[in-house]
Coordinates of C-alpha atoms in Angstrom, one line a residue:
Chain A
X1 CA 110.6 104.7 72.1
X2 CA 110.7 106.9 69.3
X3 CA 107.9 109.1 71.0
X4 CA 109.2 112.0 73.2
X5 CA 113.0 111.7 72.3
X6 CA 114.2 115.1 72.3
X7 CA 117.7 116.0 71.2
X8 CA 119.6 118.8 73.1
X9 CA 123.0 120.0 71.7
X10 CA 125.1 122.7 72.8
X11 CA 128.0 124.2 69.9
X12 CA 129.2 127.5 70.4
X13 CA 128.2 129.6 67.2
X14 CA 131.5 130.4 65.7
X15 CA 135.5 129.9 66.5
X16 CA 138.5 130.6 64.6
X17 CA 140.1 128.1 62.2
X18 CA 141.8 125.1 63.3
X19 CA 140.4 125.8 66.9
X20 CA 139.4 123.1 69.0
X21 CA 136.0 123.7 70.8
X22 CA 134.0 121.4 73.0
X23 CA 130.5 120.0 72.4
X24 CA 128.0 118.5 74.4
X25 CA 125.1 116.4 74.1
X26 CA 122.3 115.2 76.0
X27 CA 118.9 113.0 74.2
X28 CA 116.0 111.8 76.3
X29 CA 115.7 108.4 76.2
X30 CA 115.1 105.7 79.0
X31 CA 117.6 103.2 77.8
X32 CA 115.9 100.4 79.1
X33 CA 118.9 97.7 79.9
X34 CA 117.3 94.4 79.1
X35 CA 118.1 93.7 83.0
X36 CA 115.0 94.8 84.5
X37 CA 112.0 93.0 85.4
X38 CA 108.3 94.4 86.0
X39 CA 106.0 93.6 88.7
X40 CA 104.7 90.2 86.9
X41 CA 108.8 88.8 86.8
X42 CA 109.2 89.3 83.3
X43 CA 112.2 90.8 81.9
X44 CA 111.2 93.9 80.4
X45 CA 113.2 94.1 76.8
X46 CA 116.2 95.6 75.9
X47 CA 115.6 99.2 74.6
X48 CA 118.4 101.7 73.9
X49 CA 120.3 104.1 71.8
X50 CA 123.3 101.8 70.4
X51 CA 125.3 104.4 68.3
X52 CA 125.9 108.3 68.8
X53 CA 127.8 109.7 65.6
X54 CA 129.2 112.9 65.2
X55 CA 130.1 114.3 61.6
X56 CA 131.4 117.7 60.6
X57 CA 130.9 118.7 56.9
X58 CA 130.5 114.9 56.2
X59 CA 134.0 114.1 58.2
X60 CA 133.7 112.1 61.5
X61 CA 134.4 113.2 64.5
X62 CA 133.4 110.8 67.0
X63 CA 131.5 107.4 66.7
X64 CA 130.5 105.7 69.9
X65 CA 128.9 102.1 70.4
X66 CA 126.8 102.4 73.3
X67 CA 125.5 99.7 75.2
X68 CA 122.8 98.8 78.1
X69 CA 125.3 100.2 81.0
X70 CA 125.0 103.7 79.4
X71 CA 122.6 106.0 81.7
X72 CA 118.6 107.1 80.6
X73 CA 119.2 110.3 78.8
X74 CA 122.5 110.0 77.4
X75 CA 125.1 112.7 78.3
X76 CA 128.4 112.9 76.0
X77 CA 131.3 115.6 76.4
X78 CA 133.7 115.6 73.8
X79 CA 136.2 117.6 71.3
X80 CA 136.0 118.7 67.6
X81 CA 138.5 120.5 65.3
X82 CA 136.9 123.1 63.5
X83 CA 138.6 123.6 60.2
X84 CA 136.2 125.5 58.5
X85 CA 132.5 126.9 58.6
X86 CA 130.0 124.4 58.5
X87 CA 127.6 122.1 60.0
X88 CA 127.6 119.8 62.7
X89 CA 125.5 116.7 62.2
X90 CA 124.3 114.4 65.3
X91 CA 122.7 111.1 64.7
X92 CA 121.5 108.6 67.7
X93 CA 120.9 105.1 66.3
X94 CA 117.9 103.2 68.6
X95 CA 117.2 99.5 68.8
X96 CA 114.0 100.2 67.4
X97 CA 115.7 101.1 64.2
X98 CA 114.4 105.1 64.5
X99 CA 116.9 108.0 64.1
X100 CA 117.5 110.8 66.4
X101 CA 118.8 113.7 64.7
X102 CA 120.2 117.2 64.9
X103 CA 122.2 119.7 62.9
X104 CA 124.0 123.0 64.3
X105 CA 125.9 125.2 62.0
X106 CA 129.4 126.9 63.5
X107 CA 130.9 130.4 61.9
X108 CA 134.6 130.2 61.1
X109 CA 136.5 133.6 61.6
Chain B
X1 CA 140.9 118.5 80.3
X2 CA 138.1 120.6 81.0
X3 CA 136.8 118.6 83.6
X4 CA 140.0 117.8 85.7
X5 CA 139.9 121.7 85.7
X6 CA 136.8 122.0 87.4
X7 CA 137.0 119.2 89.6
X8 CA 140.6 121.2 90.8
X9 CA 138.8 124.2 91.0
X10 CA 135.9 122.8 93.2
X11 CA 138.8 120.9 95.4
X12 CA 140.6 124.1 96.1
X13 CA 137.7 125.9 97.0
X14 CA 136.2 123.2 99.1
X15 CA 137.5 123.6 103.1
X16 CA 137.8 120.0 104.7
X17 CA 134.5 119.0 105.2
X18 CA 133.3 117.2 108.1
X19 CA 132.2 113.5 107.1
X20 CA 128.9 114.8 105.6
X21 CA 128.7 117.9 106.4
X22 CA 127.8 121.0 104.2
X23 CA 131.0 121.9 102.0
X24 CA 132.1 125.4 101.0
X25 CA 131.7 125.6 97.6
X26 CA 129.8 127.9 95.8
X27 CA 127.5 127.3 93.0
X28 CA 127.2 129.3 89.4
X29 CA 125.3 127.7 86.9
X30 CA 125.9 128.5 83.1
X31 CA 129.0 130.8 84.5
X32 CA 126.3 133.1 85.0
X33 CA 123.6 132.8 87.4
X34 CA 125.1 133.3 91.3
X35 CA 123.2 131.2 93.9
X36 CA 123.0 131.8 97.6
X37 CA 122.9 128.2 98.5
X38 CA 123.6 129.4 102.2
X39 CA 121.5 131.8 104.5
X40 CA 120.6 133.4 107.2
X41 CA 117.6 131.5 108.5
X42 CA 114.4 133.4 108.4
X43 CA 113.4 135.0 111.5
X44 CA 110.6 132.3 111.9
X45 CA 113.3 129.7 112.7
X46 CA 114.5 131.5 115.7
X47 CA 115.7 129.2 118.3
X48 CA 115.6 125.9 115.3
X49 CA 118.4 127.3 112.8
X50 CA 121.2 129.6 112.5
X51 CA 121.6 128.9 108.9
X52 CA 119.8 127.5 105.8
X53 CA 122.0 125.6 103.7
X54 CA 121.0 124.3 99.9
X55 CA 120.7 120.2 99.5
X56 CA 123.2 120.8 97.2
X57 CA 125.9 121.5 99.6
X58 CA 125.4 117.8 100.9
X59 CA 126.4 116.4 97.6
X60 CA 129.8 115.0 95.8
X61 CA 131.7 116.8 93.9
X62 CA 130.5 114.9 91.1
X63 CA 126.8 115.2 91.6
X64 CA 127.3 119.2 92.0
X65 CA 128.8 119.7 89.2
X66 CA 126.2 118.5 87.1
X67 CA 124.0 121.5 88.1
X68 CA 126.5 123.5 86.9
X69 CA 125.7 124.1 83.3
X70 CA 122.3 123.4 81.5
X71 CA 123.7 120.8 79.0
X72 CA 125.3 118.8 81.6
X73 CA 121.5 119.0 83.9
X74 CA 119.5 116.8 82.6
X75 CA 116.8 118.1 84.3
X76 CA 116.8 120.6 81.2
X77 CA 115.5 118.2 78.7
X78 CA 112.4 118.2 80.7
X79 CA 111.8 122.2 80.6
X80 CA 112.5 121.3 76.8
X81 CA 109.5 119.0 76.7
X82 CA 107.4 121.5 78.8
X83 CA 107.9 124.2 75.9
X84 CA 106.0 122.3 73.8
X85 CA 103.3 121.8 76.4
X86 CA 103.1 125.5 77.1
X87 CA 102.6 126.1 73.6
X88 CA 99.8 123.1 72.9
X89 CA 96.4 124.1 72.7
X90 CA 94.2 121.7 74.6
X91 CA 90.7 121.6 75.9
X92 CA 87.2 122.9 75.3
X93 CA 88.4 126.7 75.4
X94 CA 91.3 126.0 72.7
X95 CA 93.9 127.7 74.5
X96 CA 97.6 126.9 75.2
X97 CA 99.5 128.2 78.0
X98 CA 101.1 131.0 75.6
X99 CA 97.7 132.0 75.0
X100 CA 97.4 134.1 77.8
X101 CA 100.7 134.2 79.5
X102 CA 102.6 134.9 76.1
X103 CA 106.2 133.9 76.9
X104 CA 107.0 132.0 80.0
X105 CA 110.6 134.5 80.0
X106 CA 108.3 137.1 80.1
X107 CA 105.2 136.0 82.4
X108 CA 106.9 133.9 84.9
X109 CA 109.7 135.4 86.1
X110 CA 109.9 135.2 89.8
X111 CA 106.2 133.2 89.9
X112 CA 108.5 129.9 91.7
X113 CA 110.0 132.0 94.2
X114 CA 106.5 133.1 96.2
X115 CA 104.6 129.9 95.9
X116 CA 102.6 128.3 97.8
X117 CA 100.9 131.6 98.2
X118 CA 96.8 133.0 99.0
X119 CA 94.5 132.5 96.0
X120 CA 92.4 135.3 96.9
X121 CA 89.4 134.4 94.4
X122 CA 89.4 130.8 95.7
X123 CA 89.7 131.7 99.5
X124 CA 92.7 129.1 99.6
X125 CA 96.3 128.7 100.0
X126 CA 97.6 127.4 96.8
X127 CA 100.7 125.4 95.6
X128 CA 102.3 125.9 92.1
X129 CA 100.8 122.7 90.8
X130 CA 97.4 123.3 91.8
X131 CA 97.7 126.9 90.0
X132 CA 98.9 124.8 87.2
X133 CA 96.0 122.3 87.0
X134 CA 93.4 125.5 88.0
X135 CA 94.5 127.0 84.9
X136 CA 94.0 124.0 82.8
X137 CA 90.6 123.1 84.4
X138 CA 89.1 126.4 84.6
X139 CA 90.7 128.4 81.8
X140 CA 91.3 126.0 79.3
X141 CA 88.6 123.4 80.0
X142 CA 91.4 120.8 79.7
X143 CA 92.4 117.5 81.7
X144 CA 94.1 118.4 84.7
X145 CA 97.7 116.9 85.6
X146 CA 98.2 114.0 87.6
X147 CA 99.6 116.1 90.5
X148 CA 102.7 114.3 90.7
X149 CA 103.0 113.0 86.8
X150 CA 105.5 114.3 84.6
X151 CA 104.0 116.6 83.0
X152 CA 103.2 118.3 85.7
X153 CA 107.1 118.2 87.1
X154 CA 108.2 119.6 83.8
X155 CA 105.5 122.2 83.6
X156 CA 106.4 123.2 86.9
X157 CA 110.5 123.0 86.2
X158 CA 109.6 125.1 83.4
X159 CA 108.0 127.9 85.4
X160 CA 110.9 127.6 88.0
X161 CA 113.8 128.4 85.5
X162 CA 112.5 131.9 84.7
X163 CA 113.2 132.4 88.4
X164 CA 116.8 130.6 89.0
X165 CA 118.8 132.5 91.3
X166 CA 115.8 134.6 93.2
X167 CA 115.4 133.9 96.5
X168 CA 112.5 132.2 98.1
X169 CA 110.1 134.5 99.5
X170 CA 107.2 132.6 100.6
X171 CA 104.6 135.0 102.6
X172 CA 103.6 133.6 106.4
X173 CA 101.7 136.0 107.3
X174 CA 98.0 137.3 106.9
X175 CA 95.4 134.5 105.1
X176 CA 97.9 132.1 105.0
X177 CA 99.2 131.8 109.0
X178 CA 96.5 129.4 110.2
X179 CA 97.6 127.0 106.9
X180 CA 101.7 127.5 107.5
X181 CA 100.7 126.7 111.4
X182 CA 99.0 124.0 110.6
X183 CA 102.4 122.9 108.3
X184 CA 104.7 123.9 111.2
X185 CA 102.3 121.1 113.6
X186 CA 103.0 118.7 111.0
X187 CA 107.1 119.1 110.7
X188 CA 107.4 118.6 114.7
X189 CA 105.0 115.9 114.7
X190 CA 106.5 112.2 114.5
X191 CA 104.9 109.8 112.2
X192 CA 105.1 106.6 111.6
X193 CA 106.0 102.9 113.1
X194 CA 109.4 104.7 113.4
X195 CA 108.1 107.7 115.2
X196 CA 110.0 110.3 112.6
X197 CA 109.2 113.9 112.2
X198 CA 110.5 115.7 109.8
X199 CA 112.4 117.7 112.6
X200 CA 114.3 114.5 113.5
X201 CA 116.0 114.3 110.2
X202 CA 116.3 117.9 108.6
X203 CA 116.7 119.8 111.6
X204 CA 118.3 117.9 114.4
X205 CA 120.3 115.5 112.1
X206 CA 121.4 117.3 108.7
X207 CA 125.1 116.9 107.7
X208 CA 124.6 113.6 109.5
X209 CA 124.7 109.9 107.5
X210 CA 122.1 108.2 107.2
X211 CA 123.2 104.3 106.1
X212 CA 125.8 105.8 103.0
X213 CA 123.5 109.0 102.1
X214 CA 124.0 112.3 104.0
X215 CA 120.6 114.2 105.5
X216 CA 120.4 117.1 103.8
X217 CA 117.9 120.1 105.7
X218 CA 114.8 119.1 103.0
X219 CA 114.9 122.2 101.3
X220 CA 112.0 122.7 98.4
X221 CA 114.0 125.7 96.6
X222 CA 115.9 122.7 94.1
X223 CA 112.1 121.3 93.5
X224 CA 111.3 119.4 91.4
X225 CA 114.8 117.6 91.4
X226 CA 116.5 115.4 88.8
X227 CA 117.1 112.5 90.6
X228 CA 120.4 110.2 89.1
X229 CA 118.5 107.2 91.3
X230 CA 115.3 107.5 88.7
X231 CA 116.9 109.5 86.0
X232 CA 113.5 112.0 85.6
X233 CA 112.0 115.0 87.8
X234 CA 110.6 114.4 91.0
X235 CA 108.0 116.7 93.0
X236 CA 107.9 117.9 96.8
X237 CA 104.8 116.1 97.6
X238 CA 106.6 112.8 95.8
X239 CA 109.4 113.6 98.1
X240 CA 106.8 114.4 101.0
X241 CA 105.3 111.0 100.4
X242 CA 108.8 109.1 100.3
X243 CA 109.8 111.0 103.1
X244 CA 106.4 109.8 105.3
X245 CA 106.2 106.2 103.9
X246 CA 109.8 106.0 105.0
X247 CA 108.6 106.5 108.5
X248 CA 106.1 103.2 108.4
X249 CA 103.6 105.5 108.0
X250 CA 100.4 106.0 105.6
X251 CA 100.9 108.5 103.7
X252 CA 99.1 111.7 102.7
X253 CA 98.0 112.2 99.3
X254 CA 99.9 114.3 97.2
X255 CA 97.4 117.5 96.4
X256 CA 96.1 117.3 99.9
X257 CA 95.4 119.8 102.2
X258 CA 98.0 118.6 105.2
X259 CA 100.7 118.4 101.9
X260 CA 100.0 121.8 100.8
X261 CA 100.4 122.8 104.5
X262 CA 103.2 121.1 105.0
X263 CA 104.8 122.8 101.6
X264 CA 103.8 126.2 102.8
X265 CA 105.8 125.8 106.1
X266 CA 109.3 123.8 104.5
X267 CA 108.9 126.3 102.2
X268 CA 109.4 129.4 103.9
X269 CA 112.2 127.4 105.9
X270 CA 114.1 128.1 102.9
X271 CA 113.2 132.0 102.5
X272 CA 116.6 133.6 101.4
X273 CA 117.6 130.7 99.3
X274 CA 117.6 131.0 95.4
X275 CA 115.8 128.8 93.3
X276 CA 117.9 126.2 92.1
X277 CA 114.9 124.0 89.9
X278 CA 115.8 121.6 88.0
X279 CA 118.4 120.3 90.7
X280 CA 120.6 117.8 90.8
X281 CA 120.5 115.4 93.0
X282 CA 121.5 111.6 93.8
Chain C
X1 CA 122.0 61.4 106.7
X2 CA 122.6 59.5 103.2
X3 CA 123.4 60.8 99.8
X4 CA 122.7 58.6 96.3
X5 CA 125.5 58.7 94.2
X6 CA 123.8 61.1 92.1
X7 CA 123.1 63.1 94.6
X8 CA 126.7 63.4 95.7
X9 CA 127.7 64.0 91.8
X10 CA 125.0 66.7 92.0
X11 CA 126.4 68.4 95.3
X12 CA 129.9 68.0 93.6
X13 CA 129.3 69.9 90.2
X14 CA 127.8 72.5 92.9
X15 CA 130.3 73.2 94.5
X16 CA 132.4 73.4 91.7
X17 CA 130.3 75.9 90.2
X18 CA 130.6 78.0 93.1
X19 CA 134.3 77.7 92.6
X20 CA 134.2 79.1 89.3
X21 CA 131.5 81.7 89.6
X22 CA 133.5 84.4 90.5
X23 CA 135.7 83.9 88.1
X24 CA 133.2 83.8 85.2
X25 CA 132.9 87.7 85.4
X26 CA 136.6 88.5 85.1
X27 CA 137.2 86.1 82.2
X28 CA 133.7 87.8 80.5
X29 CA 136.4 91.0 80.9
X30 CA 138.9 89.4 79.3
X31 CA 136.9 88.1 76.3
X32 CA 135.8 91.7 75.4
X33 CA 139.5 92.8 75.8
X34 CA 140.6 90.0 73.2
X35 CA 137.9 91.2 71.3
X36 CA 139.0 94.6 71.3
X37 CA 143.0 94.1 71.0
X38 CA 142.9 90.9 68.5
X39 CA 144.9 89.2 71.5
X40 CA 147.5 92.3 71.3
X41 CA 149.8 92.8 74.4
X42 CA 148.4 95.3 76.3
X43 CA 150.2 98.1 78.7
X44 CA 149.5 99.2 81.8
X45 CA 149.0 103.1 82.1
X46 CA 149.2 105.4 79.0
X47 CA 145.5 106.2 79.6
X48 CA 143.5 108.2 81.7
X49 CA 140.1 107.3 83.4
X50 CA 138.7 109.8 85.8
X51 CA 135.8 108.3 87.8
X52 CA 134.2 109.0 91.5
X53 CA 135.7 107.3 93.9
X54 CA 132.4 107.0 95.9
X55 CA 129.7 107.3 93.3
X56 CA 126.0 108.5 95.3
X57 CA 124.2 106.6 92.8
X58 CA 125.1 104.0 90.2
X59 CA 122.1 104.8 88.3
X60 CA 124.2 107.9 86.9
X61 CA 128.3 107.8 87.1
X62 CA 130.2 110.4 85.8
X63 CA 133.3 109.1 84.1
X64 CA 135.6 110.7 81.5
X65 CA 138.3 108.8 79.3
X66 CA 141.5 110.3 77.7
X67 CA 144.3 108.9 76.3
X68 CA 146.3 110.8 73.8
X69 CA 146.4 110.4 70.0
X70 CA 144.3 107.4 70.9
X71 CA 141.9 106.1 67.5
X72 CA 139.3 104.4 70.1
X73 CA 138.8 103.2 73.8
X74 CA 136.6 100.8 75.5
X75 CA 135.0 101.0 78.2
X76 CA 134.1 97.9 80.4
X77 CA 132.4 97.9 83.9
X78 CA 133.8 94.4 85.0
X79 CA 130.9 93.6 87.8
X80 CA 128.3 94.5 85.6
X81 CA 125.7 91.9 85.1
X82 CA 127.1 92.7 81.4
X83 CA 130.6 94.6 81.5
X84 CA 130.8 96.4 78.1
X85 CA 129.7 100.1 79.0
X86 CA 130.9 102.1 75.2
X87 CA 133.6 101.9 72.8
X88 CA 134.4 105.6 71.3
X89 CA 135.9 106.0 68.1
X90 CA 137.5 109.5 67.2
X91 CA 137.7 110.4 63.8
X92 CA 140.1 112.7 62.0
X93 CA 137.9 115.8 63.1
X94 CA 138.5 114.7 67.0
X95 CA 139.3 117.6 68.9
X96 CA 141.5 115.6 71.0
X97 CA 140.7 111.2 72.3
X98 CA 138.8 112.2 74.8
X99 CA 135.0 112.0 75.8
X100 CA 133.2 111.9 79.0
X101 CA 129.4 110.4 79.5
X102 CA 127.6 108.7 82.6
X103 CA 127.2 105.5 83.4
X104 CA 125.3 102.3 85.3
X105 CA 126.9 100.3 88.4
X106 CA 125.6 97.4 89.3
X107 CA 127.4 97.3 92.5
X108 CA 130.7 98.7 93.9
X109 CA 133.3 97.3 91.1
X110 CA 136.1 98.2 88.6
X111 CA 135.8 100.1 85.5
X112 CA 138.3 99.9 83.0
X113 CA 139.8 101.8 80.2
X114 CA 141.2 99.9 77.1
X115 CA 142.7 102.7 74.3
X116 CA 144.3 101.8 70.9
X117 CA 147.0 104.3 70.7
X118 CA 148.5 106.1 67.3
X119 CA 150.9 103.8 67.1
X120 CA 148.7 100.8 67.5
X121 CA 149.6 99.3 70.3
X122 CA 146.6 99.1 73.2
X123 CA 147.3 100.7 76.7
X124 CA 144.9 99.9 79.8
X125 CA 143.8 101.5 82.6
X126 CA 141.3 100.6 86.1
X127 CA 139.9 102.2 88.6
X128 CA 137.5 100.8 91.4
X129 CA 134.4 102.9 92.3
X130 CA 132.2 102.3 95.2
X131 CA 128.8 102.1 94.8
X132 CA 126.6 103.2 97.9
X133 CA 123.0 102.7 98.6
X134 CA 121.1 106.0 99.7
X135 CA 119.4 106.7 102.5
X136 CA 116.0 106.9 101.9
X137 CA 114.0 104.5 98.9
X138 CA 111.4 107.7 98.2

């Protein structure tokens, strides 16, 4: 599945200090749930993203164990504090042992 | 609680509803772009409809609000992905997309909004897709798109988004009345073991359930659509087909010349609506 | 009509299996609560889930979960063929416990919301969605 998985982040460009901003994410990916079966009756393998960390500056944010029941292209919605400038760093874990990743930087006023 | 905001704000707006029916809200997407989900019908629909209303009026709460904002659509990922295909050089001529339409921001900005429209070189009426696959064949002697394959719903999602919130303006007249005709035939005419038209559901029964699901009037301006049932972007002739087969019907072929008609007359049903593609829908 | 003792043995450990069946999905819950709590007590309220009360597809349900100063919360779909759904864990730059993502539904069914709050102690919440079929298959 590592072919075609596109990242899409949204961070707004700068804040002040302290301030909490919100972030959201969205990665193609068809998260196949180990449930399914193709037209011959086989199960068709589990497939998926099964981890979605969020660091700031090397400091976590958020780390979320994701399993089968989570939706193809994974939305998340969630909160950071901002305590200085720096960078954001995404990273989506797959089955297949690839790693999705992104990096947006943030201005601190 | 950003959300709980939204949803309030969405809840106060919203009149009560009848069971189904179209709500009130309104829809902004990105804060930014205002759409006229609700029209007066085109003069052509004299005597059928007062009013065209947007599929997304017939949705939750929950479903509209995904449309709302481009990192909450995930429809978007696959303009993302249709980028890179614009800018891929392919074929015998070694040209990309960019190659001679630059930008897409800059060279297809209100392209969505007046197809299907008169080719006047190939003495045909032509959809968006077949534009799409007459470039690749012809221009950049490249494979052309399976007509209703990904690619070719990104591509065309990409071309649509540099036209969001322009309203449909599909021509009716001139070279193309005996094709729309031929479309209007087909959207009174009942297929199928189930004798359907298209009439039966989008015109005499929108707002109404059918089993949980409300009808919606089978607008194309959302096309294509990011579907939550399949979780990827789905064409108007895939819905076309869907649409027929659910009638016990053969089909038509997606690409052929009663679906293009057929596209050209829904189409300009919708005249005055925005372009809403990539929708949202369940 | 005759049954063989085994046959009757057979019939019996049927029927007790249909007994138990619909239990087997509610004590799967439980298990991944245990899991999550170490057998801790856990509350009622304290933690909010917002979900659709009708979802139109259970492909893709919104759902957002809050509870404040919380460290993590679990997420479990209960009538899932498998109920865990995520497990977030905020870290010290968390803007606030709170996260909202989509989800799958196998059928109409509860979804619950299991935080560990600051203190420690775990607080739970449910809420029951219905899942409806739409109209058309195309």
């Amino acid at each position: 599945m590592a072919s075609g998985v596109r990242p899409r982040v949204k961070v707004p460009r700068s804040a002040s200090a302290g301030e909490t901003i919100t972030i959201k994410t969205l990665i193609s990916h068809q998260m196949e749930s180990g449930q399914r079966k193709d037209s011959d009756g086989n199960t068709i393998p589990r497939s998926i993203i099964n981890r979605f960390v969020v660091d700031f500056n090397g400091e976590n944010v958020l780390d979320v164990k994701m399993e089968p029941a989570i939706s193809t292209n994974p939305y998340f919605e969630f909160e950071a504090k901002v305590p200085e400038s720096g960078d954001f760093h995404f990273t989506w874990y797959d089955d297949d042992g690839s790693v999705y990743e992104d990096t947006q930087t943030i201005e601190v006023s | 609680m950003k959300r709980m905001a939204l949803t309030a704000a969405i809840a106060l707006l919203a009149a009560p509803a009848l069971a189904g029916g179209a709500d009130d809200d309104t829809l902004v997407v990105n804060g930014e772009i205002e759409m006229t989900t609700k029209a007066d019908a085109p003069d052509h629909l004299e005597g059928a409809l007062d009013q065209v209303i947007s599929g997304w009026h017939f949705r939750s709460d929950e479903t509209q609000q995904l449309q709302t904002d481009d990192f909450e659509n995930q429809g978007m990922i696959f303009v993302d992905a249709a980028y890179d295909a614009w800018n891929t050089v392919e074929g015998t001529e070694e040209k990309s997309c960019a190659s001679c339409h630059d930008s897409p921001e800059d060279s297809m900005e209100g392209v969505r909004a007046v197809y299907p429209k008169w080719n006047e070189e190939a003495g045909e009426v032509r959809t968006l897709a077949q534009q799409i696959n007459a470039c690749r064949t012809e221009r950049m002697g490249a494979e052309p798109y399976g007509y209703t394959s990904g690619e070719m719903a990104n591509m065309e999602a990409l071309i649509s988004v540099q036209s969001r919130g322009m309203p449909m303006n599909v021509a009716i007249d001139g070279p193309v009345r005996e094709t729309w005709e031929q479309g209007k035939e087909m959207y009174y005419t009942r297929y199928g073991q189930l004798e359907l038209a298209c009439a039966s559901c989008h015109e005499q029964n929108y707002g109404n359930y059918i089993r949980a699901d409300h009808l919606s009037q089978g607008q194309t301006n959302g096309f294509p659509v990011y579907r939550l049932k399949n979780a990827k972007l789905n064409t108007t002739h895939a819905r076309f087909k869907g649409c027929v087969r659910d009638t016990r019907a053969e089909t038509f072929q997606p690409g052929s010349p009663e679906f293009v008609a057929l596209e050209l007359y829904v189409a300009s049903r919708g005249n005055g609506l925005s372009v809403e593609a990539p929708s949202v829908r369940n | 009509m005759q049954f063989t003792r085994r046959e009757t043995l057979a019939l019996g450990a049927g029927a007790a299996l249909m007994t138990v069946l619909p239990y087997r999905a509610n004590a799967a819950v439980e298990d991944f609560v245990n899991e999550f709590t170490g057998g801790a007590e856990v509350a009622e309220g304290g933690v909010d889930l917002i979900a659709p009360e009708i979802a139109e597809n259970g492909n893709t349900v919104p759902i957002e979960v809050a509870a404040e100063g919380a460290s993590a919360i679990m997420v479990l779909a209960a009538g899932n063929p498998t109920p865990p759904v995520a497990t977030f864990n905020f870290g010290p730059l968390a803007g606030a416990s709170r996260a909202a993502t989509r989800i799958r539904l196998a059928q109409t069914q509860d979804v619950i919301a299991i935080a560990k709050l600051a203190d420690g102690s775990f607080a739970r919440t449910s809420s029951l969605v219905k899942v409806t079929i739409g109209g058309c298959g195309g």
